[in-house]
PDB file of C-alpha atoms in Angstrom:
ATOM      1  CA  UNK A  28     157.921  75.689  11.293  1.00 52.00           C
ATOM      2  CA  UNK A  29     160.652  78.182  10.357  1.00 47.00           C
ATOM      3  CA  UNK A  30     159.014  81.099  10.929  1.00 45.00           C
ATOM      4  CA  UNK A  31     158.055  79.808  14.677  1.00 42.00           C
ATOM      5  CA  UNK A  32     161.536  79.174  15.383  1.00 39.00           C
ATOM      6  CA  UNK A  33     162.958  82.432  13.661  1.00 38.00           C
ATOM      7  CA  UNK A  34     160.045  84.053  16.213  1.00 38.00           C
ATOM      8  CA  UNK A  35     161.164  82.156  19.221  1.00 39.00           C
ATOM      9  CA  UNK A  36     164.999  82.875  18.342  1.00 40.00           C
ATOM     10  CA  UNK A  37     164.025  86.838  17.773  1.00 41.00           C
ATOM     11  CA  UNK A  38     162.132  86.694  21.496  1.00 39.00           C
ATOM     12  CA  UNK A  39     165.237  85.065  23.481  1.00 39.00           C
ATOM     13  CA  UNK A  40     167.384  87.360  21.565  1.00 39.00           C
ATOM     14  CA  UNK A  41     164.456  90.614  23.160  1.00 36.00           C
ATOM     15  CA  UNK A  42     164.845  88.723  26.680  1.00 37.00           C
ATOM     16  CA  UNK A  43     168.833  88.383  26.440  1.00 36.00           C
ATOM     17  CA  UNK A  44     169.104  91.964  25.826  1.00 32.00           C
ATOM     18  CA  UNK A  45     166.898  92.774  28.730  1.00 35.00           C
ATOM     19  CA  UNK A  46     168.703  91.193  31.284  1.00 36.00           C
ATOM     20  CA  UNK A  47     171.635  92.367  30.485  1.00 37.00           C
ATOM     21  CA  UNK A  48     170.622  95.864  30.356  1.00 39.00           C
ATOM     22  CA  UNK A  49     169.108  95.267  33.819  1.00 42.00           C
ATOM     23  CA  UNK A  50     171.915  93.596  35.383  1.00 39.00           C
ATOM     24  CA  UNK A  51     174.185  96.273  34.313  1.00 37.00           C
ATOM     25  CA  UNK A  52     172.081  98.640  36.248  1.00 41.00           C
ATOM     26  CA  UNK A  53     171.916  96.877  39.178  1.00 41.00           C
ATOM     27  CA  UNK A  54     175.701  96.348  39.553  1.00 40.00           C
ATOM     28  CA  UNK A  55     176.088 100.644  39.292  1.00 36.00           C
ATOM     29  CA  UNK A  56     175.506 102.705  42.359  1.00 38.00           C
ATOM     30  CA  UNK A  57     172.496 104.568  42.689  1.00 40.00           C
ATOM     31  CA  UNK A  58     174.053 107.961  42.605  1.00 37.00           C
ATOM     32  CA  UNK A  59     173.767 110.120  39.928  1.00 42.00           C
ATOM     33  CA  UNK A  60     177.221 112.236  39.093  1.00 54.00           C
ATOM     34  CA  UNK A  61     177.974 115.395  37.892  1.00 76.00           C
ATOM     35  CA  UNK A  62     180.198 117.959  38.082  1.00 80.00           C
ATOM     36  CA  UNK A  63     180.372 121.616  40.363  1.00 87.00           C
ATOM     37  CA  UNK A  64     182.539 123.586  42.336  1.00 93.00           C
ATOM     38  CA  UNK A  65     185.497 122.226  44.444  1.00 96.00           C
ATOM     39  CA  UNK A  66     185.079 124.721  47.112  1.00 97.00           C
ATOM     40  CA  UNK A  67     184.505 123.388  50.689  1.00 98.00           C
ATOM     41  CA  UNK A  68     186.231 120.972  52.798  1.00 98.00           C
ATOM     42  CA  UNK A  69     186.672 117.127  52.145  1.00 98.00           C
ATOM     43  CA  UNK A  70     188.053 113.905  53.884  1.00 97.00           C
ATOM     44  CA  UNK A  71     189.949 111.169  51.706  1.00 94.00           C
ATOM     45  CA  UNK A  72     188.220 108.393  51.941  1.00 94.00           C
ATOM     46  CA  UNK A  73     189.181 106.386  49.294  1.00 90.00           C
ATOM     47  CA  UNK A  74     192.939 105.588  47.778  1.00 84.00           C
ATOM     48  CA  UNK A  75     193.445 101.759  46.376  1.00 74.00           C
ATOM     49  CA  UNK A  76     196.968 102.960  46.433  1.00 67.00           C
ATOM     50  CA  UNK A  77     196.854 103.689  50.156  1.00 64.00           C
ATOM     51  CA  UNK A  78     195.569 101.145  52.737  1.00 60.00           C
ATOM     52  CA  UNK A  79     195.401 100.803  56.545  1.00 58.00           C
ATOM     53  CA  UNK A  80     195.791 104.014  58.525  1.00 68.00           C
ATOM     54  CA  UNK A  81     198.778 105.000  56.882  1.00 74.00           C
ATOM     55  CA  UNK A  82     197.496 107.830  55.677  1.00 83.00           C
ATOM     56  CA  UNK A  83     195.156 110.825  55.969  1.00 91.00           C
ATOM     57  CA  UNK A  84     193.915 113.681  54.252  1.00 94.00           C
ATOM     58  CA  UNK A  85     191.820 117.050  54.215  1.00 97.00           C
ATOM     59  CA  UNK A  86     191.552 119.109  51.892  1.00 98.00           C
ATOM     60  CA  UNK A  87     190.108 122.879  52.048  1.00 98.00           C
ATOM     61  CA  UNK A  88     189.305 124.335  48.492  1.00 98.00           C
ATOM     62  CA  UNK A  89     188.704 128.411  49.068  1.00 98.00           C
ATOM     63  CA  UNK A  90     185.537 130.021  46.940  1.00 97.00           C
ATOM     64  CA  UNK A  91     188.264 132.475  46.065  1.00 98.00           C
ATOM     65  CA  UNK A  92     190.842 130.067  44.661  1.00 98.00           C
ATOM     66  CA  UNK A  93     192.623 128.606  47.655  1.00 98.00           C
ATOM     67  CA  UNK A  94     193.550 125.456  49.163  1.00 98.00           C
ATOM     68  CA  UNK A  95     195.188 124.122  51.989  1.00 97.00           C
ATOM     69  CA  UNK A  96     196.147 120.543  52.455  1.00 96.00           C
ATOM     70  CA  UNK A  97     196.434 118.789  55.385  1.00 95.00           C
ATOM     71  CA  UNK A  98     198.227 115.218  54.623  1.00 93.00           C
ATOM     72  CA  UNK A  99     199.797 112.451  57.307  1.00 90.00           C
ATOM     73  CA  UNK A 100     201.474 109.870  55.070  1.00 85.00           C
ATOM     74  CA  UNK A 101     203.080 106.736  57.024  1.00 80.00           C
ATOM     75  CA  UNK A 102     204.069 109.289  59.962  1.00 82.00           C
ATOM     76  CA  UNK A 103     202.142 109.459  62.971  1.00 84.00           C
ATOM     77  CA  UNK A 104     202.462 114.083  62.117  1.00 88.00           C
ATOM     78  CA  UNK A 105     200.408 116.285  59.352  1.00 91.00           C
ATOM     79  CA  UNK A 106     201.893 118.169  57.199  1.00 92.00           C
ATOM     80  CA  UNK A 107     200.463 121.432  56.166  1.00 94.00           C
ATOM     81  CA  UNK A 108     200.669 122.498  52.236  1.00 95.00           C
ATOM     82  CA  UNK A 109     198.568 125.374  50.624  1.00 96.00           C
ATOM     83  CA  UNK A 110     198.498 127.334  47.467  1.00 98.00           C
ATOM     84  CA  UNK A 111     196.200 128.569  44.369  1.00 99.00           C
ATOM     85  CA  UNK A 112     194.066 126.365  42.170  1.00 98.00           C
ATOM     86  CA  UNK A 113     191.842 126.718  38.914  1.00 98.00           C
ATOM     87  CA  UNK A 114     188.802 125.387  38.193  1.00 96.00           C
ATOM     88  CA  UNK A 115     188.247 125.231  34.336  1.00 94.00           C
ATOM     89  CA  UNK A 116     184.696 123.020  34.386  1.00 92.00           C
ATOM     90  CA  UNK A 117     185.293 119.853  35.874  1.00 93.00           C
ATOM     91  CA  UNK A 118     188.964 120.013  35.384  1.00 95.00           C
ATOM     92  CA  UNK A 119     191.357 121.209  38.281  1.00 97.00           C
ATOM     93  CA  UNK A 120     194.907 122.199  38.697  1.00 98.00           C
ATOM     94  CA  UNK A 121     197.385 123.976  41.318  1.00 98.00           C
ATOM     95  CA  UNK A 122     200.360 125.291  42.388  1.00 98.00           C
ATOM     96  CA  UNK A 123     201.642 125.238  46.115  1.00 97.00           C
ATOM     97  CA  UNK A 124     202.817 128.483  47.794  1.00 97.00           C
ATOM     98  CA  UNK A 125     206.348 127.622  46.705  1.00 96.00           C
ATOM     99  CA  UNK A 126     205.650 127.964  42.936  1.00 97.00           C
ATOM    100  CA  UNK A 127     205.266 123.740  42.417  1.00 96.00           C
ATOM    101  CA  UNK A 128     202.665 122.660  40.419  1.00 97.00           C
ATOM    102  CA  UNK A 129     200.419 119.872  41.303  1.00 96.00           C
ATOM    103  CA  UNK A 130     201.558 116.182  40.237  1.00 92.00           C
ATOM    104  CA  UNK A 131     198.540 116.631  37.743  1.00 95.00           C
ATOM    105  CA  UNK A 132     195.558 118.077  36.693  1.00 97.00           C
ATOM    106  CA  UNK A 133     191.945 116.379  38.467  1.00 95.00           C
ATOM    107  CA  UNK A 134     188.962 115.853  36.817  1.00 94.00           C
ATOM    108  CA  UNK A 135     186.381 116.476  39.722  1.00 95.00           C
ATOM    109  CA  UNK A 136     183.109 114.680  39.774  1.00 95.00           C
ATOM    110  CA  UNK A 137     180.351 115.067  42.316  1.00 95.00           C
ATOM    111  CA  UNK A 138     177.520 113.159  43.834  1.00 93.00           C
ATOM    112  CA  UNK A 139     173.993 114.432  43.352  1.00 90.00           C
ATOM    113  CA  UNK A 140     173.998 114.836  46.904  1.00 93.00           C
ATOM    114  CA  UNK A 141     177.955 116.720  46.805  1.00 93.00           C
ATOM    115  CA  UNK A 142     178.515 114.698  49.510  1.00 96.00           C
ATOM    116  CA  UNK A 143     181.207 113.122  48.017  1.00 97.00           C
ATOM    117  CA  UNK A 144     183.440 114.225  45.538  1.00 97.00           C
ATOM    118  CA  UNK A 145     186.228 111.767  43.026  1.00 95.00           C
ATOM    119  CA  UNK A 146     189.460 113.444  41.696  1.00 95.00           C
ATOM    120  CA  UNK A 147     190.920 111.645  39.127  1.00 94.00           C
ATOM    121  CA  UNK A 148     194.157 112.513  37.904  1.00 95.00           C
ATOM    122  CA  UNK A 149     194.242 113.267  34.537  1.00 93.00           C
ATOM    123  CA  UNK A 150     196.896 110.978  32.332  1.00 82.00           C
ATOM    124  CA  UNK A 151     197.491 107.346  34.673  1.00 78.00           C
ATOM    125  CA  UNK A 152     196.658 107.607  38.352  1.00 83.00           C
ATOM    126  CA  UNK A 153     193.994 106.511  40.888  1.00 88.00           C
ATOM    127  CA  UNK A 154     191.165 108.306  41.760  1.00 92.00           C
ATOM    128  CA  UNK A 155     190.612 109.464  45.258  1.00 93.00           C
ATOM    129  CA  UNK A 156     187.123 109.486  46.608  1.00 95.00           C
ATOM    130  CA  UNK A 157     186.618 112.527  49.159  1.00 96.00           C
ATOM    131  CA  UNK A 158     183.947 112.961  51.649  1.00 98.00           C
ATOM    132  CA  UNK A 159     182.461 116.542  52.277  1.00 98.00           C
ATOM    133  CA  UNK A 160     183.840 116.898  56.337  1.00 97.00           C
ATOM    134  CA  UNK A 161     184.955 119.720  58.527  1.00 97.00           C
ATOM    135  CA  UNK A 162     188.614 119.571  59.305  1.00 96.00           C
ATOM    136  CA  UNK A 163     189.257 118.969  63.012  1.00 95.00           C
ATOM    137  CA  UNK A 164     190.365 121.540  64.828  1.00 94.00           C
ATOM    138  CA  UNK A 165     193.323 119.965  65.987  1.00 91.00           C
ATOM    139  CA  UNK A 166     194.906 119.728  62.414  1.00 92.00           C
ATOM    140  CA  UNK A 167     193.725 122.991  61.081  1.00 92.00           C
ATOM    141  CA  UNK A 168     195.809 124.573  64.687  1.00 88.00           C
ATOM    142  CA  UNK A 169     198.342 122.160  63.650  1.00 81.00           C
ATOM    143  CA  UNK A 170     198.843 121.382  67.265  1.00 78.00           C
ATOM    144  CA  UNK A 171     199.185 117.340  65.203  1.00 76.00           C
ATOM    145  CA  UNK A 172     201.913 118.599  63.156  1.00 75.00           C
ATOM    146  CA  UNK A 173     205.538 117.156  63.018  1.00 64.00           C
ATOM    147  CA  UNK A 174     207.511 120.802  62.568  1.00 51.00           C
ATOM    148  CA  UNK A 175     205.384 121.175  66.166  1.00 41.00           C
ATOM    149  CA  UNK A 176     206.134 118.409  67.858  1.00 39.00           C
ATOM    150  CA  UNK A 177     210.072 118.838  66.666  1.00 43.00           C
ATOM    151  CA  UNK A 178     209.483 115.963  63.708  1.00 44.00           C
ATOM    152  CA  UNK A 179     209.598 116.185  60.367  1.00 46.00           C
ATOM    153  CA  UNK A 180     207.836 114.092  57.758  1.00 45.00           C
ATOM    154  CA  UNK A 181     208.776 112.628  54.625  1.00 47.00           C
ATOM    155  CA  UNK A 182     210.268 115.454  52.385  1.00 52.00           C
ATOM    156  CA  UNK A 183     208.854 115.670  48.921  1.00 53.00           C
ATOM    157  CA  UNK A 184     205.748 114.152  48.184  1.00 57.00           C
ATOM    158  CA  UNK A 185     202.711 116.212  48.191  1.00 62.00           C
ATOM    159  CA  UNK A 186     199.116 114.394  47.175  1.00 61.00           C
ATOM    160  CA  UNK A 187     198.503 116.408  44.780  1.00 57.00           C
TER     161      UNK A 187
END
């Protein structure tokens, strides 16, 4: 009698871990990750920090080290940033063309696919979740911008 119900305990404890291990993979997406090049252009698509359409942002990462970012943050006007970045593995860091350093370094992680691409800032932060998309040419002219149109936006704060 024991040894049926040490059996029958040993087989629920075999089918316990079984579900579990395939209701974990069910809940993950199907994409596998990994880890290339920045370079090309990408749409944010999402920010928990940001909601509505408050806010937008391209950014262009250059094959030869480059990167211009093209952000509209609760103005209705981009603003244009660029500068230098490095790209040591999957970790990435920058400095704008006035000698500022990014708010952090990213860790950047791809899908199999690179069609979309999640910086996370290194230290506390939320990840943004980019989308591999050509900037319109109405930004990249910045025919959209505020210093155009005879507005300025919010001083200071860069998104990266």
């Amino acid at each position: 009698m024991m040894k049926k119900t040490i059996k029958y305990m040993m087989l629920a404890a075999v089918a316990m871990v079984m579900a579990a291990g395939c209701g974990k993979k069910g809940s993950e997406p199907d994409l596998p990750e990994g880890t290339g090049p920045v370079a090309g252009q990408w749409h944010l698509i999402e920010w928990s920090s940001l909601s509505d359409d408050r806010a937008d942002i391209y950014i262009s990462f250059g094959e030869d080290g480059t990167f211009d970012l093209y952000q509209r943050l609760y103005t209705p006007y981009y603003e244009h940033y660029d500068g230098n970045y490095i790209q040591d593995g999957a970790t990435v860091s920058g400095t704008y063309s006035d000698g500022t350093a990014w708010g952090s370094s990213y860790t950047a992680v791809f899908t199999e696919d690179r069609s979309r691409m999640t910086l996370t800032p290194d230290g506390n932060g939320t990840a943004a979740v980019y989308e591999a998309s050509d900037i319109p040419e109405e930004i990249l002219s910045g025919s959209l911008s505020g210093t155009k149109s005879g507005i300025d936006g919010p001083d200071g704060y860069r998104f990266l």
